[in-house]
């Protein structure tokens, strides 16, 4: 009998029920062939029953017809001789069961998973003793209770069958749809580009025009300015970004771009970089609208706090580091002007073929409070692809940047930035243009373009502050000292040519002003302009160019926005002889 109970402990509830059902059938067969005399002569006690053969296979076999059956009186005597059993909910309640017992796992499953076993009132299981039929009956009853609770009755199964018959057509249709969906999923998996790469894209439709009709004179030249007749234009920029991650924390980005958006400093010659749009891009050839690889970089973490960014093409410091103008920085949905997006100090080294390396490290970081200190360093070579001449990754023009970000509280961020550059405009074609301008500060009669012969040290301060959810104020101020390092800008022991350039701005942004996704923006400041130089020439007029810009972004939907706005430049190119330059634009952006 002990082997039978061990077999019960190893069996699932369904198997146990099947076992006792088989035994009952065997007993019925014996009753049918037994005489009344046999039934009227009960045995003395339940213990007088002949024992079953010692084989656990009897649990699942019908050999009961070979055994004599007891009477009811015998069973009653047996019940009196056996203490009652109590239901347990955990195998740990059975004091004589040890994890080392050979049937421990099976017993634990019956007790804890099915609640389908009982123990003695004294908290023991007595697994090594023979079980009485009453003990077997108690165990069977517990298993039947579980089955009745967890499985459907015949009536419930009949109801379910009736419902299946009633909705047979609908179920067949649903099954067909599932089959088609599985087929389409299999086709997509077989034909998909890659499981590692995601595509995101943006499309800009631009309508713009120069609303004034004069061209800006270069700094220091007398008026009146020449007449400029322009037409409204409609043009487009398309960007396709392929982002690939090989292990979840890295990113390889390849961007294809097609653009024919006008550059108002050259294609429609306003005479100054101050009126450029912030999304005119770098088309090749200019204005063709042909797709090209515009940007390529790979970023990955270095230790828990560091991140390394390798730019292969189209490198920009403003993409790699915090530029402290979160709502206006995007060319897709931010400010309309080139100057209004962020401090031009981040444009040092930016070029279509710029390559370099950037590194960010969180010295202190408290994500819960939103505070921390971050160190940033970077290097860009704008002509890194040129194998000959004064070019390449190390032998040509370059820009190096160092920045410290400080977030003393969650809604305030401050930054101090330093750049050293050689052979380029330290503010990336954002300010005044022409000889003796921010773009060419050391121009002289000996060299109309001294940019390849100059170096510059620039320092900038930036901040962004969001006192309430629907208002953000940001700003910056930058100063650059530009000096000659090669003839004719510098010929030892002759005097070294030097110049000073400044710019500053304050911006206001109101996100979700009317409805979610809307943005009202205002920019006021002075674009990069020359304030002093020792190069002979016309006198320099300092601090008299101003930039004023206002726009409103309407969120048509989550993926579509329309941004009309106006850009006004007072005294463009720091020349009071110039008329105010006004550019109107409507930018429609689709992102997906």
XYZ file of C-alpha atoms in Angstrom:
592
model
C 0.000 0.000 0.000
C 2.913 2.302 0.653
C 4.002 1.916 -2.955
C 0.532 2.904 -4.102
C 0.681 6.104 -2.081
C 4.174 6.898 -3.396
C 2.752 6.482 -6.889
C -0.070 8.849 -5.961
C 2.447 11.479 -4.857
C 4.208 11.239 -8.205
C 1.052 11.396 -10.276
C -0.815 14.532 -11.455
C -4.383 15.087 -10.260
C -5.823 13.899 -13.553
C -3.835 10.665 -13.395
C -4.928 10.069 -9.797
C -8.575 10.443 -10.803
C -8.097 8.057 -13.696
C -6.514 5.530 -11.322
C -9.349 5.529 -8.832
C -11.896 5.414 -11.622
C -10.224 2.252 -12.910
C -10.303 0.723 -9.438
C -14.005 1.507 -9.091
C -14.749 -0.223 -12.385
C -12.916 -3.326 -11.209
C -14.886 -3.322 -7.961
C -18.174 -3.164 -9.883
C -17.157 -6.223 -11.848
C -16.497 -8.188 -8.699
C -19.860 -7.143 -7.198
C -21.649 -8.394 -10.261
C -20.198 -11.908 -9.868
C -20.413 -12.180 -6.081
C -23.220 -14.002 -4.265
C -25.364 -12.612 -1.472
C -23.643 -14.984 0.899
C -20.320 -13.442 0.124
C -21.620 -9.977 0.904
C -23.353 -11.039 4.115
C -20.140 -12.287 5.669
C -17.988 -9.217 6.290
C -14.402 -9.549 7.344
C -13.388 -8.815 10.897
C -11.626 -5.542 10.085
C -10.283 -3.447 7.236
C -6.789 -4.640 8.063
C -7.752 -8.191 7.006
C -7.838 -7.143 3.348
C -5.319 -8.964 1.218
C -2.452 -6.610 0.302
C -1.899 -5.585 -3.304
C 1.222 -6.821 -5.072
C 4.198 -4.538 -4.400
C 4.249 -2.761 -7.756
C 3.641 0.895 -8.473
C 2.324 -0.013 -11.909
C -0.925 -1.058 -10.270
C -1.804 2.584 -9.883
C -2.569 2.783 -13.590
C -3.794 -0.775 -14.155
C -7.102 -2.561 -13.468
C -6.335 -5.621 -11.315
C -8.963 -4.921 -8.668
C -11.195 -7.823 -9.787
C -8.752 -10.270 -8.254
C -9.183 -8.892 -4.733
C -11.872 -9.692 -2.133
C -14.033 -6.686 -1.284
C -14.781 -5.512 2.279
C -18.204 -4.707 3.599
C -19.388 -1.331 4.813
C -18.921 -2.517 8.370
C -15.308 -3.326 7.577
C -14.754 0.182 6.205
C -16.328 1.700 9.304
C -14.021 -0.335 11.483
C -11.087 0.810 9.400
C -12.165 4.444 9.786
C -12.307 4.040 13.525
C -8.813 2.609 13.560
C -7.241 5.419 11.488
C -6.860 9.036 12.635
C -8.390 11.647 10.300
C -6.186 13.691 7.955
C -6.029 17.479 7.606
C -5.499 19.533 4.408
C -2.089 21.247 4.101
C -1.058 24.149 1.848
C 2.730 23.872 1.989
C 5.064 20.923 2.059
C 6.911 22.626 4.901
C 3.870 21.888 7.117
C 4.742 18.191 6.952
C 7.388 17.812 9.632
C 8.649 14.395 8.551
C 9.219 15.321 4.870
C 12.761 16.311 3.930
C 14.104 17.827 0.697
C 16.346 14.781 0.412
C 13.387 12.370 0.189
C 13.145 10.721 -3.218
C 9.538 11.863 -3.777
C 9.965 15.356 -2.308
C 9.516 17.280 -5.592
C 6.413 15.313 -6.557
C 4.895 15.779 -3.117
C 5.733 19.501 -3.131
C 3.971 19.877 -6.502
C 0.827 18.113 -5.270
C 0.721 20.171 -2.074
C 1.737 23.645 -3.267
C 0.724 23.679 -6.918
C -2.493 21.660 -6.816
C -3.406 21.670 -3.084
C -4.165 18.008 -3.629
C -2.754 16.105 -0.634
C -3.540 15.767 3.081
C -1.487 15.151 6.203
C -2.139 13.851 9.678
C -3.359 16.194 12.439
C 0.022 15.962 14.124
C 1.634 17.589 11.085
C 3.243 14.454 9.623
C 2.882 12.715 6.271
C 4.105 9.209 7.231
C 5.212 8.417 3.745
C 6.776 5.067 4.642
C 3.664 3.465 6.148
C 0.864 1.636 4.325
C -2.183 3.764 3.517
C -5.722 2.742 4.388
C -8.535 3.053 1.931
C -9.923 5.978 3.914
C -6.626 7.802 3.512
C -6.770 7.054 -0.182
C -10.349 8.323 -0.266
C -9.339 11.572 1.452
C -6.541 12.153 -1.051
C -8.856 11.375 -3.961
C -11.500 13.755 -2.630
C -8.960 16.575 -2.433
C -7.910 15.926 -6.027
C -11.526 15.878 -7.194
C -12.118 19.217 -5.494
C -9.182 20.735 -7.416
C -10.367 19.289 -10.689
C -13.922 20.550 -10.163
C -12.572 24.033 -9.442
C -10.090 24.194 -12.297
C -11.733 22.236 -15.089
C -15.047 22.600 -16.846
C -18.022 20.389 -16.115
C -19.893 18.439 -18.788
C -22.589 21.099 -18.830
C -20.022 23.837 -19.317
C -18.357 21.883 -22.118
C -21.743 21.434 -23.773
C -22.401 25.180 -23.564
C -18.990 25.901 -25.047
C -19.655 23.488 -27.921
C -23.003 25.143 -28.611
C -21.335 28.568 -28.761
C -18.655 27.243 -31.085
C -21.328 25.866 -33.397
C -23.265 29.138 -33.282
C -20.219 31.249 -34.177
C -18.666 28.728 -36.502
C -18.603 31.112 -39.467
C -17.059 33.941 -37.477
C -14.437 31.607 -36.028
C -13.552 30.374 -39.486
C -13.166 33.961 -40.714
C -10.986 34.830 -37.742
C -8.885 31.714 -38.322
C -8.408 32.759 -41.932
C -7.294 36.230 -40.905
C -4.801 34.773 -38.439
C -3.430 32.492 -41.148
C -3.007 35.440 -43.510
C -1.350 37.494 -40.769
C 1.074 34.679 -40.030
C 1.877 34.395 -43.740
C 2.492 38.142 -44.037
C 4.650 38.098 -40.910
C 6.708 35.261 -42.316
C 7.103 37.161 -45.591
C 8.216 40.314 -43.786
C 10.716 38.376 -41.716
C 12.096 36.766 -44.851
C 12.290 40.005 -46.852
C 13.053 42.599 -44.170
C 16.105 44.780 -44.635
C 17.590 44.035 -41.219
C 16.488 43.503 -37.647
C 19.212 45.851 -36.404
C 18.349 49.019 -38.357
C 15.495 51.484 -37.983
C 14.521 54.166 -40.473
C 13.317 57.602 -39.409
C 12.883 60.456 -41.800
C 11.916 64.108 -42.084
C 10.669 66.117 -45.025
C 10.632 69.931 -45.081
C 8.573 71.922 -47.568
C 9.726 75.535 -47.451
C 8.177 78.699 -48.848
C 10.229 81.850 -48.259
C 11.134 85.236 -49.662
C 13.293 88.272 -48.959
C 10.655 90.878 -48.195
C 13.005 93.857 -48.615
C 14.554 94.898 -51.922
C 18.128 95.915 -51.149
C 21.359 93.970 -50.835
C 23.547 94.384 -47.743
C 26.851 96.181 -48.234
C 30.048 94.799 -46.703
C 31.210 96.334 -43.398
C 32.530 99.874 -43.755
C 31.333 100.504 -47.312
C 29.264 103.660 -47.949
C 25.674 103.555 -49.212
C 23.286 103.465 -50.800
C 22.969 99.657 -51.017
C 22.234 98.076 -54.394
C 18.704 97.035 -55.315
C 17.840 93.342 -54.881
C 14.808 91.859 -56.603
C 13.882 88.373 -55.392
C 10.965 86.024 -55.929
C 9.174 83.796 -53.457
C 10.591 80.285 -53.618
C 9.255 76.828 -52.811
C 11.825 74.171 -52.093
C 12.419 70.968 -50.163
C 14.805 69.099 -47.894
C 14.507 65.333 -47.344
C 16.482 63.391 -44.753
C 16.523 59.609 -44.373
C 18.231 58.426 -41.177
C 19.251 54.786 -40.867
C 20.012 54.028 -37.210
C 21.661 50.704 -36.439
C 22.412 49.262 -33.008
C 24.556 46.151 -32.675
C 24.138 45.533 -28.946
C 21.483 47.960 -27.734
C 23.581 50.813 -26.348
C 25.477 51.886 -29.484
C 24.264 53.657 -32.629
C 25.531 53.813 -36.188
C 23.762 56.548 -38.145
C 23.858 56.969 -41.900
C 21.890 59.937 -43.223
C 20.936 60.485 -46.840
C 19.886 64.030 -47.710
C 18.473 65.780 -50.733
C 18.052 69.541 -50.514
C 17.485 72.510 -52.777
C 16.593 75.023 -50.053
C 18.092 78.377 -50.937
C 21.107 79.802 -49.110
C 20.217 83.494 -48.842
C 23.863 84.482 -48.436
C 24.896 83.141 -51.862
C 22.105 81.794 -54.114
C 19.913 84.869 -53.567
C 22.722 87.266 -52.619
C 21.492 89.296 -49.697
C 25.181 90.011 -49.051
C 25.268 88.560 -45.539
C 25.170 85.285 -43.618
C 22.923 86.960 -41.065
C 19.788 86.216 -43.090
C 20.384 82.495 -43.662
C 17.716 79.947 -42.830
C 18.533 77.303 -40.246
C 17.755 74.393 -42.582
C 19.362 75.384 -45.910
C 21.811 72.456 -45.609
C 24.824 71.503 -47.710
C 23.538 70.346 -51.118
C 26.040 68.825 -53.563
C 26.114 70.173 -56.193
C 24.580 73.353 -54.763
C 20.810 73.362 -55.063
C 20.648 70.181 -57.147
C 18.372 68.258 -54.798
C 20.250 64.990 -55.412
C 20.581 62.489 -52.576
C 23.976 62.261 -50.928
C 25.496 60.813 -47.781
C 25.202 63.901 -45.603
C 26.123 62.444 -42.207
C 27.736 59.306 -40.784
C 28.766 58.627 -37.195
C 29.080 55.835 -34.650
C 28.518 56.393 -30.924
C 28.977 53.917 -28.092
C 29.396 53.965 -24.304
C 32.822 53.957 -22.712
C 32.418 52.784 -19.135
C 29.193 53.503 -17.266
C 29.489 57.308 -17.527
C 31.316 57.981 -20.779
C 30.255 58.123 -24.430
C 32.482 58.237 -27.505
C 31.261 59.615 -30.857
C 33.177 58.979 -34.071
C 32.151 61.304 -36.919
C 33.012 60.047 -40.401
C 31.164 62.697 -42.421
C 29.145 65.817 -41.661
C 30.420 66.123 -38.090
C 28.915 68.921 -35.962
C 29.659 69.834 -32.349
C 26.069 71.000 -31.894
C 24.847 67.457 -32.572
C 27.346 65.842 -30.214
C 27.083 68.116 -27.170
C 24.433 69.988 -25.203
C 23.922 73.410 -26.848
C 21.488 74.703 -24.164
C 18.629 75.714 -26.453
C 16.383 72.643 -26.282
C 13.252 74.000 -27.957
C 14.866 76.002 -30.777
C 17.906 73.894 -31.710
C 16.256 71.569 -34.253
C 16.472 72.464 -37.932
C 13.246 70.510 -38.477
C 11.046 72.106 -35.822
C 13.087 74.794 -34.029
C 14.048 78.352 -34.949
C 13.737 79.398 -38.582
C 17.058 81.244 -38.745
C 20.582 79.836 -38.661
C 21.591 82.181 -35.853
C 18.517 81.543 -33.680
C 19.068 77.805 -33.196
C 22.068 77.918 -30.766
C 25.358 79.650 -29.959
C 27.387 79.835 -33.214
C 30.471 78.729 -31.277
C 29.279 75.139 -31.865
C 29.567 75.624 -35.633
C 33.374 75.759 -35.546
C 34.644 72.961 -37.776
C 31.244 72.093 -39.244
C 31.485 71.188 -42.918
C 30.035 68.667 -45.397
C 33.153 66.480 -45.125
C 34.005 67.155 -41.480
C 35.270 64.121 -39.557
C 36.389 63.868 -35.963
C 35.933 62.437 -32.519
C 33.944 63.611 -29.476
C 33.849 62.348 -25.914
C 31.389 63.028 -23.068
C 31.861 62.003 -19.464
C 29.446 62.451 -16.563
C 31.644 63.479 -13.652
C 28.650 63.743 -11.320
C 25.186 62.438 -12.153
C 21.997 62.297 -10.081
C 19.222 61.112 -12.381
C 16.561 61.227 -9.691
C 17.195 64.918 -8.950
C 18.163 65.806 -12.555
C 21.504 67.345 -11.537
C 25.075 66.672 -12.567
C 28.322 67.831 -14.134
C 29.489 66.675 -17.579
C 32.855 67.146 -19.291
C 32.892 67.344 -23.117
C 35.852 67.378 -25.519
C 35.881 67.136 -29.301
C 37.935 67.499 -32.479
C 36.748 68.129 -36.047
C 38.640 68.422 -39.328
C 36.409 70.058 -41.986
C 38.532 68.849 -44.913
C 39.362 65.412 -43.538
C 38.638 63.742 -46.891
C 41.302 65.685 -48.879
C 44.517 63.636 -49.288
C 46.745 66.432 -50.637
C 47.577 70.032 -49.821
C 46.981 71.744 -46.484
C 44.119 69.448 -45.580
C 43.427 65.992 -44.224
C 42.608 64.943 -40.686
C 45.653 66.546 -39.037
C 47.447 68.769 -41.589
C 44.616 71.140 -42.500
C 41.961 73.272 -40.854
C 40.571 71.980 -37.583
C 38.557 72.910 -34.497
C 38.960 71.595 -30.951
C 36.316 72.083 -28.267
C 36.133 71.674 -24.501
C 32.961 72.262 -22.484
C 31.696 71.815 -18.956
C 27.944 71.346 -18.390
C 26.556 72.064 -14.940
C 23.006 71.248 -13.859
C 22.676 72.595 -10.309
C 18.908 71.993 -10.243
C 16.542 70.046 -12.450
C 15.213 72.952 -14.518
C 18.471 74.929 -14.921
C 21.579 74.128 -16.976
C 24.737 76.186 -17.438
C 27.668 75.693 -19.775
C 31.114 77.157 -20.410
C 32.673 76.391 -23.793
C 36.143 76.941 -25.245
C 37.171 76.360 -28.857
C 40.501 76.637 -30.619
C 40.406 76.638 -34.395
C 42.759 77.011 -37.324
C 42.008 77.968 -40.912
C 38.270 78.526 -40.533
C 35.503 80.888 -39.441
C 35.223 80.379 -35.661
C 31.448 80.960 -35.827
C 30.625 78.917 -38.909
C 29.196 81.392 -41.442
C 26.521 82.806 -39.132
C 27.421 86.495 -38.827
C 28.606 89.383 -40.982
C 30.111 88.670 -44.412
C 32.717 90.213 -46.717
C 36.119 91.774 -46.008
C 36.751 92.819 -42.388
C 33.752 90.846 -41.152
C 33.153 87.984 -38.737
C 33.567 85.559 -41.626
C 36.874 87.103 -42.793
C 38.210 89.338 -40.007
C 41.868 89.592 -41.130
C 41.181 90.526 -44.741
C 43.690 93.064 -46.106
C 44.979 94.512 -49.362
C 47.592 91.724 -49.436
C 45.095 88.913 -48.937
C 41.376 89.346 -49.518
C 40.830 85.984 -47.814
C 43.083 85.429 -44.818
C 40.951 82.715 -43.220
C 43.401 79.897 -44.146
C 46.143 81.888 -42.370
C 44.351 82.553 -39.110
C 43.681 80.838 -35.796
C 41.110 81.715 -33.185
C 40.421 81.192 -29.501
C 36.771 81.543 -28.550
C 34.909 81.251 -25.280
C 31.179 81.049 -24.750
C 28.677 80.957 -21.922
C 25.241 79.361 -22.307
C 22.242 78.741 -20.100
C 18.709 77.370 -20.265
C 16.051 77.773 -17.586
C 12.498 76.407 -17.466
C 10.674 77.914 -14.480
C 7.305 76.474 -15.554
C 6.253 73.751 -17.955
C 5.057 76.144 -20.670
C 7.945 78.616 -20.642
C 11.679 78.319 -21.272
C 14.300 81.028 -21.515
C 17.779 80.398 -22.911
C 20.701 82.502 -24.000
C 24.377 82.767 -24.783
C 27.302 85.145 -25.228
C 30.558 84.455 -27.086
C 33.851 86.188 -27.670
C 36.600 85.210 -30.121
C 40.149 86.481 -30.523
C 41.321 85.858 -34.100
C 45.032 86.209 -34.964
C 47.328 85.500 -37.890
C 49.607 82.455 -37.756
C 50.842 82.333 -41.372
C 51.893 84.962 -43.930
C 50.607 87.442 -44.817
C 48.427 87.510 -41.703
C 51.585 87.058 -39.634
C 55.158 87.594 -40.824
C 57.687 87.646 -37.982
C 58.877 89.989 -36.704
C 56.177 92.167 -38.249
C 52.991 93.024 -36.446
C 50.567 90.144 -36.052
C 47.105 90.832 -37.427
C 44.385 90.398 -34.838
C 40.631 90.913 -34.530
C 37.828 90.478 -31.994
C 34.354 89.080 -32.678
C 31.336 88.912 -30.376
C 27.769 87.635 -30.482
C 24.964 87.134 -27.974
C 21.278 86.268 -27.876
C 18.373 85.553 -25.607
C 15.562 83.218 -26.673
C 12.075 82.558 -25.351
C 10.028 79.436 -26.021
C 6.497 78.532 -24.954
C 5.785 74.860 -25.666
C 2.211 73.555 -25.819
C 0.967 77.140 -25.662
C -2.345 76.581 -27.434
C -2.415 72.817 -27.774
C 0.052 69.964 -27.319
C 2.949 70.157 -29.787
C 2.628 73.884 -30.504
C 5.569 76.197 -29.882
C 5.869 79.978 -29.809
C 9.420 81.268 -30.215
C 11.188 84.627 -29.972
C 14.878 85.368 -30.588
C 16.684 88.658 -30.004
C 20.415 89.286 -30.100
C 23.469 90.308 -32.075
C 24.872 87.860 -34.638
C 28.682 87.441 -34.855
C 30.252 90.761 -35.843
C 33.675 92.343 -35.812
C 34.198 94.824 -32.978
C 37.914 95.617 -33.382
C 40.931 94.854 -35.586
C 44.449 96.158 -36.188
C 44.271 95.411 -39.922
C 44.424 98.686 -41.930
C 41.154 99.609 -43.610
C 37.805 101.335 -43.106
C 36.783 101.916 -39.488
C 34.820 99.205 -37.707
C 31.361 99.953 -36.379
C 30.824 97.760 -33.328
C 27.641 96.441 -31.747
C 25.119 97.799 -34.231
C 23.694 94.660 -35.951
C 20.629 93.155 -34.316
C 18.609 90.021 -34.979
C 14.884 89.781 -34.191
C 12.889 86.664 -34.998
C 9.392 85.469 -34.155
C 7.619 82.273 -35.181
C 4.807 79.964 -34.153
C 4.795 76.221 -34.768
C 1.344 74.715 -35.274
C 1.195 70.991 -34.537
C -1.259 69.712 -37.135
C -0.693 66.194 -35.829
C 1.995 64.205 -34.069
C 3.963 63.937 -37.330
C 3.094 67.187 -39.122
C 3.827 70.782 -38.148
C 3.589 74.134 -39.900
C 5.840 77.000 -38.768
C 5.377 80.508 -40.180
C 7.722 83.261 -39.035
C 9.641 86.436 -39.782
C 13.361 87.235 -39.436
C 14.513 90.875 -39.302
C 18.171 91.980 -39.361
C 18.805 95.606 -38.379
C 21.998 97.135 -39.817
C 23.109 93.909 -41.494
C 26.889 93.411 -41.737
C 27.337 96.025 -38.981
C 26.796 98.715 -41.597
C 24.259 101.430 -40.772
C 24.106 102.338 -44.476
C 22.207 99.094 -45.118
C 18.443 98.851 -44.997
C 16.804 96.385 -42.645
C 16.807 92.878 -44.089
C 13.524 90.990 -43.647
C 13.008 87.322 -44.556
C 9.629 85.586 -44.316
C 9.300 81.816 -44.268
C 6.726 79.062 -43.840
C 8.251 75.686 -42.992
C 6.107 72.554 -43.119
C 7.707 69.495 -41.553
C 6.713 65.854 -41.913
C 8.448 63.394 -39.610
C 8.049 59.638 -39.523
